[in-house]
C-alpha cells in the first residue's frame, strides 16, 4: 500500500493538471466556463484514474530490470493500453455527451494531439513517481535488514572478546602461591581462595554481561590482593565508592587491564611507591572512571598501548558505539587511564 | 664441586621458591638474590656466580637485556624462569641451560639443575654471547623501542625517541642523543633493520639518522651533502643517502 503522503501528492498533481488544462483550454478556445470546467475535469480525472494501474506495473516488476528492454516494452505496452482506454473515454464523454454541436467536435479533434501528448507525459511522470516511491521503500527495507545483520555480527564479536584476562597473571600468581605453600601455608590457602573467587568473576561465559561498579571493584580488590603477594605490601586495595556510583552499569572486567597496567608500570617498577589510585567523576552526560599510577619517566619504554587496551577499546565500541571512550594521559610522572561511560539516554 | 647461585626475579615469593628448591642440594654453596635487572648485572660482575636463575619480564631492564650488556666472558650458565612461554626460542638461541615455566615444578627444576651442574663440570656452561637478537621479537612492538648500554659502570636505558643519530665506528655504534653519546657493540646494519624505517633513515654508510631531527641539508661537494641536525650536529650525506632523503621528504 502506498504511503499517505504519496496519495496527497497524487491528488495535488491531479488538481494542478485540471487547473492548467482549464486555463490553457480557455486561452485556446472560446467556450463557456461550464464547458471548460467539465472538459478539464473529465479529461484529467479519467487520466489520473487510468494511470493508477501503473502502480501495479511498478509493484510487480522484476527488480533491477527497470530500464531493460523488457521493462521498457512492458511499461510502454501497459501505458499505451491505458492511454487507449483514456482516448475512448474522452471521446465518448466529451464528443458524445458534452460537445453535441459540430464545432466542439472539431475542437476535440484539434486538441487531440495535445491531449495525447500530455497524457503520455503524465503517464511517464506518474510511472516514475511510482517507481521512485517504490525504490525508496525497498531501500528502507534493505537498510533495516542490514541493521539487523550488523546487530548479529556485533553479538558474535562480543562473544569472541570474552575471557581476555592476561594468562600470565594466573601463572605468576600460582607460582607465588606455590612458594607460599613452603613458607606460609595458611597464606597460601587464603590466596588460593582469593584467586579462585577472582577467576570465577573474570571467566564468566557471557561477554555481553554488564555488571555493577560495586561488583567490578570487589573483583579488582581481589585482584590487587593477589598482586600484593607478588609485589609487596604497599598495594592499596580498598576503594570506597559513593552510594550513587555503586550501581553504575558497565561491561564486566573492563577495568582489570587498566589496573594490571597500573601495577606493571607503577608498583612493579617502583617498589615503595603507592599502588594505583581510583576515582569516579560524574557529569551530566557520562561517568568517568579514572585509574592512575605513578611511573618512572626515566625508564625509556612505556608501552601505552597493549592488547589489553585494544580489547577495552573494542568492547567499548561494541557496547556503546564509540571506541574513543578510553582516554590515556600522562601528567608529569603520573599516568591516567580514564573510561568515559555514557549515561543512559533517559 | 660446589657452585654459587644467583636468583634474579622481581617477585619475592618467586625467589623464595627457587631458594627453597635449592635447599638440600649438596652442590650448592652460596645463594644470592636480586630484585631487579640493574642489581642483577652489578651482582653478577661482583660475585661472578656459576649459575643464574633469571626471570625475563622484570621492571627497568628485562632478563635478556641484562645478558646483552654483560661482558661476554662474564656470562654464567643461565636457567630462565618465567611465566611467558614465548621466549623459549630466544633462550635456545642464547644457549641457556633450560627454560622453566612458572609455576615451577620441582621435578623440572631438579632436571634443569642437574643439566646445569654437568655443563659447569664439563666446562661448557657458559652462555653464548648474546649477539644481534635482543629486540624482544614475538609479542610486543615490531621495532626496537629502546637500547640498553653500559657506560663507565652505569647502565643507561635509551628510549628510541631520544636517539638523534647513530655513527658506525668499527665494531661499535655510537648512539647520539641530544646531550650524550654512547658506544654499543652492534653494527649499524643491525639498527637499520631493527629501528622503524619511517623514523630512522640511513643517509650514509656510516650514519643512521632520525628523520625529523634534520633541520636542513646543505651541499658539501659535487655529489655530497651535509645534514644539520637540531642540536647543530653535522652529518655527512652520501649520494644514495641524498636520494633517499629526497624520496622521503619529497623535494
Coordinates of C-alpha atoms in Angstrom, one line a residue:
Chain A
X1 CA 0.0 0.0 0.0
X2 CA 1.4 3.3 -0.9
X3 CA 2.0 5.8 1.9
X4 CA -0.5 8.6 2.7
X5 CA 2.0 11.3 1.6
X6 CA 2.0 9.6 -1.7
X7 CA -1.8 9.9 -2.2
X8 CA -1.7 13.5 -1.2
X9 CA 0.9 14.1 -3.8
X10 CA -1.1 12.3 -6.4
X11 CA -4.2 14.2 -5.7
X12 CA -2.4 17.6 -5.8
X13 CA -1.0 16.7 -9.1
X14 CA -4.4 15.9 -10.4
X15 CA -5.8 19.2 -9.1
X16 CA -2.9 21.1 -10.7
X17 CA -3.3 19.4 -14.0
X18 CA -7.0 20.1 -14.0
X19 CA -6.4 23.8 -13.4
X20 CA -3.7 24.1 -16.0
X21 CA -6.0 22.3 -18.5
X22 CA -8.8 24.7 -17.7
X23 CA -6.6 27.7 -18.2
X24 CA -4.9 26.6 -21.3
X25 CA -8.1 25.4 -23.0
X26 CA -9.8 28.7 -22.0
X27 CA -7.0 30.6 -23.8
X28 CA -7.2 28.4 -26.8
X29 CA -11.0 28.1 -27.4
X30 CA -13.9 30.3 -26.9
X31 CA -16.2 28.3 -24.7
X32 CA -18.3 28.9 -21.7
X33 CA -16.7 28.4 -18.3
X34 CA -19.1 25.5 -17.7
X35 CA -17.8 23.6 -20.7
X36 CA -14.2 24.5 -19.9
X37 CA -14.5 23.2 -16.4
X38 CA -16.2 20.0 -17.4
X39 CA -13.7 19.3 -20.2
X40 CA -10.8 19.8 -17.8
X41 CA -12.4 17.8 -15.1
X42 CA -13.4 14.8 -17.2
X43 CA -10.1 14.7 -19.1
X44 CA -7.9 14.9 -16.1
X45 CA -9.9 12.8 -13.7
X46 CA -10.2 10.0 -16.2
X47 CA -6.5 10.3 -16.9
X48 CA -5.4 10.1 -13.3
X49 CA -7.8 7.3 -12.6
X50 CA -6.5 5.3 -15.5
X51 CA -2.9 6.0 -14.6
X52 CA -3.3 4.4 -11.2
X53 CA -3.0 0.9 -12.5
X54 CA 0.6 1.8 -13.4
X55 CA 1.3 1.2 -9.7
X56 CA 0.8 -2.5 -10.2
X57 CA 3.2 -2.4 -13.1
X58 CA 5.8 -1.0 -10.8
X59 CA 4.9 -3.1 -7.8
X60 CA 5.2 -6.4 -9.6
X61 CA 8.1 -5.6 -11.9
X62 CA 11.3 -7.6 -11.9
X63 CA 13.7 -5.8 -9.5
X64 CA 16.8 -4.3 -11.0
X65 CA 15.5 -4.5 -14.6
X66 CA 13.7 -1.2 -14.7
X67 CA 15.5 0.0 -17.8
X68 CA 16.0 -3.2 -19.5
X69 CA 14.4 -3.8 -22.9
X70 CA 11.7 -6.0 -21.4
X71 CA 11.0 -3.5 -18.7
X72 CA 10.6 -0.6 -21.1
X73 CA 8.5 -2.6 -23.5
X74 CA 6.3 -3.7 -20.6
X75 CA 5.8 -0.1 -19.5
X76 CA 5.1 1.2 -22.9
X77 CA 2.6 -1.6 -23.7
X78 CA 0.9 -1.1 -20.4
X79 CA 0.9 2.7 -20.7
X80 CA -0.2 2.5 -24.3
X81 CA -3.2 0.4 -23.3
X82 CA -4.2 2.8 -20.6
X83 CA -3.9 5.7 -22.9
X84 CA -6.0 3.9 -25.5
X85 CA -8.7 3.4 -22.9
X86 CA -8.4 7.1 -21.9
X87 CA -8.8 8.2 -25.5
X88 CA -12.1 6.2 -25.8
X89 CA -13.4 7.6 -22.5
X90 CA -12.5 11.1 -23.6
X91 CA -14.1 10.8 -27.0
X92 CA -17.3 9.2 -25.7
X93 CA -17.8 11.6 -22.9
X94 CA -16.6 14.8 -24.4
X95 CA -17.7 14.4 -28.0
X96 CA -20.6 12.2 -27.4
X97 CA -22.1 13.9 -24.4
X98 CA -20.6 17.3 -23.9
X99 CA -20.0 18.8 -27.2
X100 CA -23.0 17.9 -29.2
X101 CA -22.6 20.8 -31.6
X102 CA -20.5 20.1 -34.6
X103 CA -18.0 22.9 -33.7
X104 CA -17.0 21.4 -30.4
X105 CA -16.4 18.1 -32.1
X106 CA -13.8 19.8 -34.2
X107 CA -12.3 21.3 -31.1
X108 CA -11.8 17.9 -29.8
X109 CA -10.1 16.7 -32.9
X110 CA -7.9 19.8 -33.0
X111 CA -6.8 19.5 -29.4
X112 CA -6.4 15.7 -29.6
X113 CA -2.7 15.8 -30.4
X114 CA -2.0 17.9 -27.4
X115 CA -4.2 15.8 -25.1
X116 CA -2.5 12.6 -26.2
X117 CA 1.0 14.2 -25.8
X118 CA 0.0 15.5 -22.4
X119 CA -1.4 12.1 -21.4
X120 CA 1.8 10.4 -22.5
X121 CA 4.0 12.8 -20.5
X122 CA 1.7 12.5 -17.5
X123 CA 1.9 8.7 -17.7
X124 CA 5.7 8.9 -17.9
X125 CA 5.9 11.2 -14.9
X126 CA 3.4 9.1 -12.9
X127 CA 5.2 5.9 -13.7
X128 CA 8.5 7.3 -12.5
X129 CA 6.9 8.8 -9.5
X130 CA 5.5 5.4 -8.5
X131 CA 8.9 3.8 -9.3
X132 CA 10.8 6.3 -7.1
X133 CA 8.4 5.7 -4.3
X134 CA 8.7 2.0 -4.5
X135 CA 12.5 2.1 -4.7
X136 CA 12.6 4.3 -1.6
X137 CA 10.5 1.7 0.2
X138 CA 12.7 -1.1 -0.9
X139 CA 15.9 0.7 0.1
X140 CA 14.5 1.3 3.6
X141 CA 13.7 -2.3 4.0
X142 CA 17.1 -3.3 2.8
X143 CA 18.6 -0.9 5.4
X144 CA 16.6 -2.4 8.2
X145 CA 17.8 -5.9 7.3
X146 CA 21.3 -4.5 7.2
X147 CA 21.0 -3.1 10.7
X148 CA 19.6 -6.4 12.0
X149 CA 22.5 -8.2 10.4
X150 CA 25.0 -5.8 11.9
X151 CA 23.4 -6.4 15.3
X152 CA 24.0 -10.1 14.9
X153 CA 27.7 -9.6 13.9
X154 CA 28.1 -7.4 17.0
X155 CA 26.9 -10.2 19.2
X156 CA 29.3 -12.6 17.7
X157 CA 32.2 -10.2 18.0
X158 CA 31.4 -9.6 21.7
X159 CA 31.4 -13.3 22.3
X160 CA 34.9 -13.5 20.8
X161 CA 36.2 -10.8 23.0
X162 CA 35.3 -12.5 26.3
X163 CA 38.0 -14.0 28.5
X164 CA 40.7 -11.7 27.6
X165 CA 42.2 -12.0 31.0
X166 CA 46.0 -12.0 30.8
X167 CA 47.0 -15.6 31.4
X168 CA 50.4 -14.6 32.7
X169 CA 48.7 -13.1 35.7
X170 CA 47.4 -16.5 36.6
X171 CA 50.7 -18.3 36.1
X172 CA 52.6 -15.8 38.1
X173 CA 50.1 -15.9 40.9
X174 CA 50.1 -19.7 41.0
X175 CA 53.9 -19.6 41.3
X176 CA 53.6 -17.2 44.2
X177 CA 51.1 -19.4 45.9
X178 CA 53.3 -22.4 45.3
X179 CA 56.1 -20.6 47.0
X180 CA 53.8 -19.7 49.9
X181 CA 53.0 -23.4 50.5
X182 CA 56.6 -23.8 51.7
X183 CA 56.9 -20.7 53.7
X184 CA 53.4 -19.8 54.8
X185 CA 50.8 -22.5 54.1
X186 CA 48.0 -20.5 55.8
X187 CA 48.5 -17.6 53.5
X188 CA 48.8 -20.0 50.5
X189 CA 45.3 -21.3 51.3
X190 CA 44.0 -17.8 51.6
X191 CA 45.4 -16.9 48.2
X192 CA 44.1 -20.0 46.5
X193 CA 40.6 -19.0 47.6
X194 CA 41.1 -15.4 46.5
X195 CA 42.4 -16.4 43.2
X196 CA 39.5 -18.7 42.5
X197 CA 37.0 -16.1 43.6
X198 CA 38.6 -13.7 41.2
X199 CA 38.6 -16.2 38.4
X200 CA 35.0 -17.0 39.0
X201 CA 34.2 -13.4 38.2
X202 CA 36.7 -13.0 35.4
X203 CA 36.0 -16.1 33.4
X204 CA 32.2 -15.6 33.2
X205 CA 31.0 -17.0 30.0
X206 CA 28.8 -14.2 28.7
X207 CA 30.8 -11.3 27.4
X208 CA 27.7 -9.3 26.9
X209 CA 27.1 -9.3 30.6
X210 CA 27.0 -6.0 32.2
X211 CA 27.9 -5.7 35.9
X212 CA 27.7 -3.0 38.5
X213 CA 30.7 -0.9 39.5
X214 CA 30.4 -2.3 43.0
X215 CA 30.9 -5.9 41.8
X216 CA 33.7 -4.9 39.4
X217 CA 35.6 -3.1 42.2
X218 CA 35.2 -6.1 44.5
X219 CA 36.8 -8.2 41.9
X220 CA 39.5 -5.5 41.4
X221 CA 40.2 -5.6 45.2
X222 CA 40.6 -9.4 45.0
X223 CA 42.9 -8.9 42.0
X224 CA 45.1 -6.4 43.9
X225 CA 45.2 -8.6 47.0
X226 CA 46.7 -11.3 44.8
X227 CA 49.2 -8.9 43.3
X228 CA 50.1 -7.7 46.8
X229 CA 51.5 -11.2 47.4
X230 CA 53.8 -10.9 44.4
X231 CA 54.8 -7.3 44.7
X232 CA 54.6 -6.2 48.3
X233 CA 52.5 -4.8 51.0
X234 CA 52.1 -1.2 49.7
X235 CA 49.4 -2.0 47.2
X236 CA 46.4 -0.2 48.4
X237 CA 43.4 -2.4 47.7
X238 CA 40.5 -0.8 49.4
X239 CA 38.4 1.5 47.3
X240 CA 35.4 3.4 48.7
X241 CA 32.6 4.1 46.3
X242 CA 29.8 6.6 46.7
X243 CA 26.3 5.2 47.0
X244 CA 25.1 6.6 43.7
X245 CA 28.1 5.1 41.9
X246 CA 27.7 1.6 43.2
X247 CA 25.1 0.6 40.8
X248 CA 26.7 2.1 37.7
X249 CA 26.4 -0.4 34.9
X250 CA 29.5 -1.2 32.9
X251 CA 30.9 -4.2 30.9
X252 CA 32.3 -6.8 33.2
X253 CA 36.1 -6.9 33.7
X254 CA 36.7 -3.8 31.7
X255 CA 38.7 -2.1 34.4
X256 CA 41.0 -5.0 35.2
X257 CA 43.5 -4.4 32.4
X258 CA 43.8 -0.8 33.5
X259 CA 44.7 -1.9 37.0
X260 CA 47.1 -4.5 35.6
X261 CA 48.9 -1.9 33.6
X262 CA 49.0 0.4 36.6
X263 CA 50.6 -2.3 38.7
X264 CA 53.0 -3.3 36.0
X265 CA 54.2 0.2 35.3
X266 CA 53.8 1.6 38.8
X267 CA 54.4 -0.5 41.8
X268 CA 56.3 -3.2 40.0
X269 CA 58.8 -0.8 38.7
X270 CA 58.9 1.4 41.8
X271 CA 58.8 -0.6 44.9
X272 CA 57.8 1.5 47.8
X273 CA 55.5 3.7 45.7
X274 CA 51.8 3.7 46.5
X275 CA 49.7 1.5 44.3
X276 CA 47.1 2.5 41.7
X277 CA 44.5 5.1 42.7
X278 CA 40.9 5.1 41.6
X279 CA 38.2 7.7 41.4
X280 CA 34.8 8.3 39.9
X281 CA 34.0 11.6 38.3
X282 CA 30.4 12.2 37.2
X283 CA 28.8 14.8 35.0
X284 CA 25.5 15.0 33.0
X285 CA 26.5 13.1 30.0
X286 CA 28.9 10.5 31.4
X287 CA 30.6 8.9 34.3
X288 CA 34.4 8.9 34.2
X289 CA 36.2 6.1 35.9
X290 CA 39.9 7.0 36.4
X291 CA 42.7 4.7 37.2
X292 CA 46.1 6.4 37.9
X293 CA 49.6 5.4 38.9
X294 CA 53.0 6.9 39.4
X295 CA 55.6 5.8 36.9
X296 CA 59.3 6.4 36.3
X297 CA 59.7 8.6 33.2
X298 CA 63.4 7.8 33.1
X299 CA 62.5 4.2 32.0
X300 CA 62.5 4.6 28.3
X301 CA 59.9 2.1 27.3
X302 CA 56.4 2.9 28.3
X303 CA 54.0 0.9 26.3
X304 CA 50.9 3.0 26.1
X305 CA 49.1 0.5 24.0
X306 CA 48.9 -3.2 24.5
X307 CA 46.5 -6.0 23.7
X308 CA 44.6 -5.3 26.9
X309 CA 43.8 -1.7 26.0
X310 CA 43.0 -2.7 22.4
X311 CA 40.5 -5.1 23.8
X312 CA 38.9 -2.5 26.1
X313 CA 38.5 -0.2 23.1
X314 CA 36.8 -2.9 21.1
X315 CA 34.4 -3.8 23.9
X316 CA 33.6 -0.1 24.4
X317 CA 32.9 0.3 20.7
X318 CA 30.6 -2.7 20.7
X319 CA 28.7 -1.8 23.8
X320 CA 28.4 2.0 23.3
X321 CA 29.3 2.5 19.6
X322 CA 32.3 4.6 20.4
X323 CA 35.9 3.4 20.5
X324 CA 37.3 6.6 21.9
X325 CA 35.8 6.2 25.3
X326 CA 39.1 5.2 26.7
X327 CA 41.4 8.2 27.2
X328 CA 45.0 8.0 28.3
X329 CA 47.1 10.9 29.7
X330 CA 50.5 11.4 31.2
X331 CA 51.0 14.3 33.5
X332 CA 54.5 14.6 34.9
X333 CA 55.1 11.2 36.4
X334 CA 51.5 10.2 36.8
X335 CA 49.7 8.1 34.2
X336 CA 45.9 8.4 33.9
X337 CA 43.6 6.0 32.2
X338 CA 40.0 7.2 32.0
X339 CA 36.9 5.3 30.9
X340 CA 34.0 7.5 29.9
X341 CA 30.9 5.6 30.5
X342 CA 27.9 7.4 28.8
X343 CA 24.9 8.0 30.9
X344 CA 21.8 6.3 29.5
X345 CA 19.6 8.5 27.3
X346 CA 16.6 8.6 29.6
Chain B
X1 CA 82.3 -29.3 43.2
X2 CA 80.2 -26.6 44.7
X3 CA 78.7 -23.7 42.8
X4 CA 77.4 -20.2 43.6
X5 CA 74.0 -19.4 42.5
X6 CA 72.2 -16.1 41.9
X7 CA 68.5 -15.6 41.6
X8 CA 67.1 -12.6 39.8
X9 CA 63.4 -12.1 39.9
X10 CA 61.3 -9.0 40.9
X11 CA 58.8 -11.1 42.8
X12 CA 59.9 -12.1 46.3
X13 CA 57.8 -15.3 46.5
X14 CA 59.3 -16.4 43.2
X15 CA 62.8 -16.0 44.5
X16 CA 61.9 -17.8 47.7
X17 CA 60.5 -20.7 45.8
X18 CA 63.8 -21.2 43.9
X19 CA 65.7 -20.9 47.1
X20 CA 63.6 -23.5 48.8
X21 CA 64.0 -25.8 45.9
X22 CA 67.8 -25.4 46.1
X23 CA 67.8 -26.4 49.8
X24 CA 69.1 -29.8 50.3
X25 CA 71.2 -29.9 47.1
X26 CA 74.7 -30.8 48.0
X27 CA 76.4 -28.9 45.2
X28 CA 75.1 -25.5 46.1
X29 CA 77.5 -23.4 48.1
X30 CA 76.0 -19.9 48.1
X31 CA 72.7 -18.5 47.1
X32 CA 72.1 -14.8 46.5
X33 CA 69.1 -12.9 45.3
X34 CA 68.5 -9.7 43.3
X35 CA 65.2 -8.0 42.8
X36 CA 65.8 -6.2 39.5
X37 CA 68.0 -6.2 36.4
X38 CA 70.4 -3.4 37.4
X39 CA 71.1 -5.1 40.7
X40 CA 71.5 -8.3 38.9
X41 CA 74.1 -7.0 36.5
X42 CA 76.1 -5.4 39.3
X43 CA 76.0 -8.5 41.4
X44 CA 76.9 -10.8 38.5
X45 CA 80.0 -8.7 38.0
X46 CA 80.9 -8.7 41.6
X47 CA 80.4 -12.2 42.7
X48 CA 80.7 -14.0 39.3
X49 CA 78.1 -16.7 40.1
X50 CA 78.3 -20.0 38.2
X51 CA 74.6 -20.3 37.7
X52 CA 71.9 -17.7 37.4
X53 CA 68.1 -18.3 37.7
X54 CA 66.8 -15.4 35.6
X55 CA 63.3 -14.1 35.2
X56 CA 62.6 -12.4 31.9
X57 CA 59.8 -9.9 32.4
X58 CA 61.2 -7.6 35.0
X59 CA 60.9 -3.9 35.6
X60 CA 63.5 -1.5 34.3
X61 CA 65.5 -3.9 32.1
X62 CA 64.5 -7.5 31.4
X63 CA 66.4 -10.7 31.6
X64 CA 67.5 -10.8 28.0
X65 CA 68.7 -7.2 28.0
X66 CA 70.7 -7.9 31.1
X67 CA 72.6 -10.6 29.3
X68 CA 73.2 -8.4 26.4
X69 CA 75.1 -5.8 28.4
X70 CA 77.3 -8.2 30.3
X71 CA 80.9 -8.8 29.1
X72 CA 80.8 -12.0 27.1
X73 CA 83.5 -13.7 29.2
X74 CA 81.4 -13.0 32.3
X75 CA 78.4 -14.8 31.1
X76 CA 77.4 -17.6 33.5
X77 CA 75.1 -20.6 33.0
X78 CA 71.6 -19.4 32.8
X79 CA 68.3 -21.0 33.6
X80 CA 65.3 -18.8 32.6
X81 CA 62.3 -18.9 34.9
X82 CA 59.3 -17.2 33.5
X83 CA 55.5 -17.3 33.1
X84 CA 55.9 -16.4 29.4
X85 CA 56.5 -19.3 27.0
X86 CA 57.1 -17.1 24.0
X87 CA 60.8 -16.6 24.8
X88 CA 61.7 -20.2 24.7
X89 CA 63.2 -20.0 21.2
X90 CA 65.3 -17.0 22.2
X91 CA 66.5 -18.9 25.2
X92 CA 67.6 -21.7 22.9
X93 CA 69.4 -19.2 20.7
X94 CA 71.4 -17.9 23.6
X95 CA 72.3 -21.4 24.7
X96 CA 70.5 -21.3 28.0
X97 CA 70.7 -24.4 30.1
X98 CA 67.0 -24.6 30.4
X99 CA 63.7 -22.7 30.4
X100 CA 61.4 -23.2 33.3
X101 CA 57.7 -22.2 33.1
X102 CA 56.0 -20.7 36.1
X103 CA 54.5 -22.1 38.3
X104 CA 57.8 -24.1 38.7
X105 CA 57.5 -27.8 39.1
X106 CA 60.0 -29.4 41.4
X107 CA 60.8 -32.3 39.0
X108 CA 61.5 -29.9 36.1
X109 CA 63.6 -27.8 38.4
X110 CA 65.7 -30.7 39.5
X111 CA 66.3 -31.8 35.9
X112 CA 67.4 -28.3 35.0
X113 CA 69.7 -28.1 37.9
X114 CA 71.4 -31.4 37.0
X115 CA 71.8 -30.2 33.5
X116 CA 73.5 -27.0 34.7
X117 CA 75.8 -28.9 37.1
X118 CA 77.0 -31.2 34.4
X119 CA 77.6 -28.4 31.9
X120 CA 79.6 -26.5 34.5
X121 CA 81.6 -29.6 35.4
X122 CA 82.4 -30.1 31.7
X123 CA 83.2 -26.5 31.2
X124 CA 80.6 -26.0 28.6
X125 CA 78.4 -24.0 31.0
X126 CA 78.8 -20.5 29.7
X127 CA 76.2 -18.6 27.8
X128 CA 76.8 -17.9 24.2
X129 CA 77.4 -14.3 23.6
X130 CA 74.1 -12.6 23.1
X131 CA 74.6 -11.3 19.6
X132 CA 72.2 -9.4 17.4
X133 CA 69.0 -10.5 18.9
X134 CA 67.7 -8.8 21.9
X135 CA 64.8 -6.9 20.5
X136 CA 62.1 -9.0 22.1
X137 CA 60.6 -10.2 18.8
X138 CA 57.4 -12.0 19.2
X139 CA 54.7 -10.3 21.2
X140 CA 55.3 -6.7 21.6
X141 CA 56.4 -3.8 19.3
X142 CA 57.7 -4.7 15.9
X143 CA 60.5 -2.1 16.1
X144 CA 63.1 -1.7 18.7
X145 CA 61.9 0.9 21.2
X146 CA 64.9 1.1 23.5
X147 CA 68.5 0.3 23.9
X148 CA 70.5 -0.7 27.0
X149 CA 74.1 0.4 27.2
X150 CA 76.9 0.3 29.7
X151 CA 79.0 3.5 30.2
X152 CA 81.6 3.9 32.9
X153 CA 80.0 1.2 35.0
X154 CA 76.5 2.6 34.8
X155 CA 73.7 1.1 32.9
X156 CA 71.7 3.5 30.7
X157 CA 68.4 2.9 29.0
X158 CA 68.0 5.0 25.9
X159 CA 64.5 5.3 24.5
X160 CA 64.2 5.2 20.8
X161 CA 62.6 8.7 20.9
X162 CA 65.7 10.2 22.3
X163 CA 68.1 8.9 19.7
X164 CA 69.1 11.6 17.2
X165 CA 71.6 9.7 15.1
X166 CA 74.0 6.8 15.1
X167 CA 77.5 6.6 13.7
X168 CA 79.3 3.4 12.8
X169 CA 82.7 3.0 14.4
X170 CA 84.4 -0.3 13.6
X171 CA 82.7 -3.0 15.6
X172 CA 80.7 -0.4 17.6
X173 CA 78.0 2.1 17.0
X174 CA 78.0 5.5 18.6
X175 CA 74.5 6.3 19.7
X176 CA 73.8 10.0 20.0
X177 CA 71.1 11.6 22.0
X178 CA 70.7 15.3 22.4
X179 CA 73.0 15.5 25.4
X180 CA 75.1 12.4 25.3
X181 CA 76.8 9.7 23.3
X182 CA 77.1 6.0 24.0
X183 CA 79.0 3.2 22.4
X184 CA 77.4 -0.1 21.8
X185 CA 78.8 -3.3 20.4
X186 CA 76.4 -3.7 17.5
X187 CA 76.5 -2.9 13.8
X188 CA 74.8 0.0 12.1
X189 CA 73.1 -2.5 9.9
X190 CA 71.6 -4.2 12.9
X191 CA 70.0 -0.9 13.9
X192 CA 69.0 -0.1 10.4
X193 CA 67.0 -3.3 10.4
X194 CA 65.6 -3.1 13.9
X195 CA 64.6 0.5 14.1
X196 CA 61.4 1.8 12.5
X197 CA 62.4 2.9 9.0
X198 CA 59.7 5.5 8.9
X199 CA 61.5 7.2 11.8
X200 CA 65.2 6.4 11.1
X201 CA 66.9 6.8 7.7
X202 CA 70.4 5.6 6.5
X203 CA 71.9 8.6 4.9
X204 CA 75.5 7.4 4.7
X205 CA 77.4 4.2 5.0
X206 CA 78.4 5.4 8.5
X207 CA 75.3 7.2 9.6
X208 CA 71.8 6.4 10.6
X209 CA 69.7 9.5 11.4
X210 CA 66.3 10.3 12.9
X211 CA 64.5 11.9 10.0
X212 CA 62.7 14.6 11.9
X213 CA 65.9 15.7 13.7
X214 CA 67.2 17.0 10.5
X215 CA 67.0 20.8 10.4
X216 CA 68.4 21.4 7.0
X217 CA 70.6 19.9 4.3
X218 CA 73.4 21.8 2.6
X219 CA 75.6 20.9 -0.3
X220 CA 79.1 20.0 0.5
X221 CA 80.9 18.9 -2.6
X222 CA 79.9 17.8 -6.0
X223 CA 77.7 15.0 -5.1
X224 CA 77.6 15.0 -1.3
X225 CA 75.7 17.0 1.2
X226 CA 75.7 17.8 4.9
X227 CA 72.7 17.3 7.1
X228 CA 72.5 19.6 10.0
X229 CA 70.5 18.3 13.0
X230 CA 68.5 20.0 15.6
X231 CA 71.5 20.1 18.0
X232 CA 73.7 21.6 15.3
X233 CA 75.5 18.4 14.8
X234 CA 76.6 17.9 11.2
X235 CA 76.4 14.6 9.4
X236 CA 77.6 13.6 6.0
X237 CA 75.1 12.6 3.5
X238 CA 76.2 10.3 0.6
X239 CA 74.8 10.4 -2.9
X240 CA 72.5 7.5 -2.2
X241 CA 71.6 8.9 1.1
X242 CA 70.6 12.2 -0.5
X243 CA 68.4 10.3 -3.0
X244 CA 66.8 8.6 -0.1
X245 CA 66.2 11.9 1.7
X246 CA 64.7 13.4 -1.4
X247 CA 62.3 10.5 -1.7
X248 CA 61.4 10.6 2.0
X249 CA 60.8 14.4 2.1
X250 CA 59.6 14.7 -1.4
X251 CA 61.7 17.6 -2.6

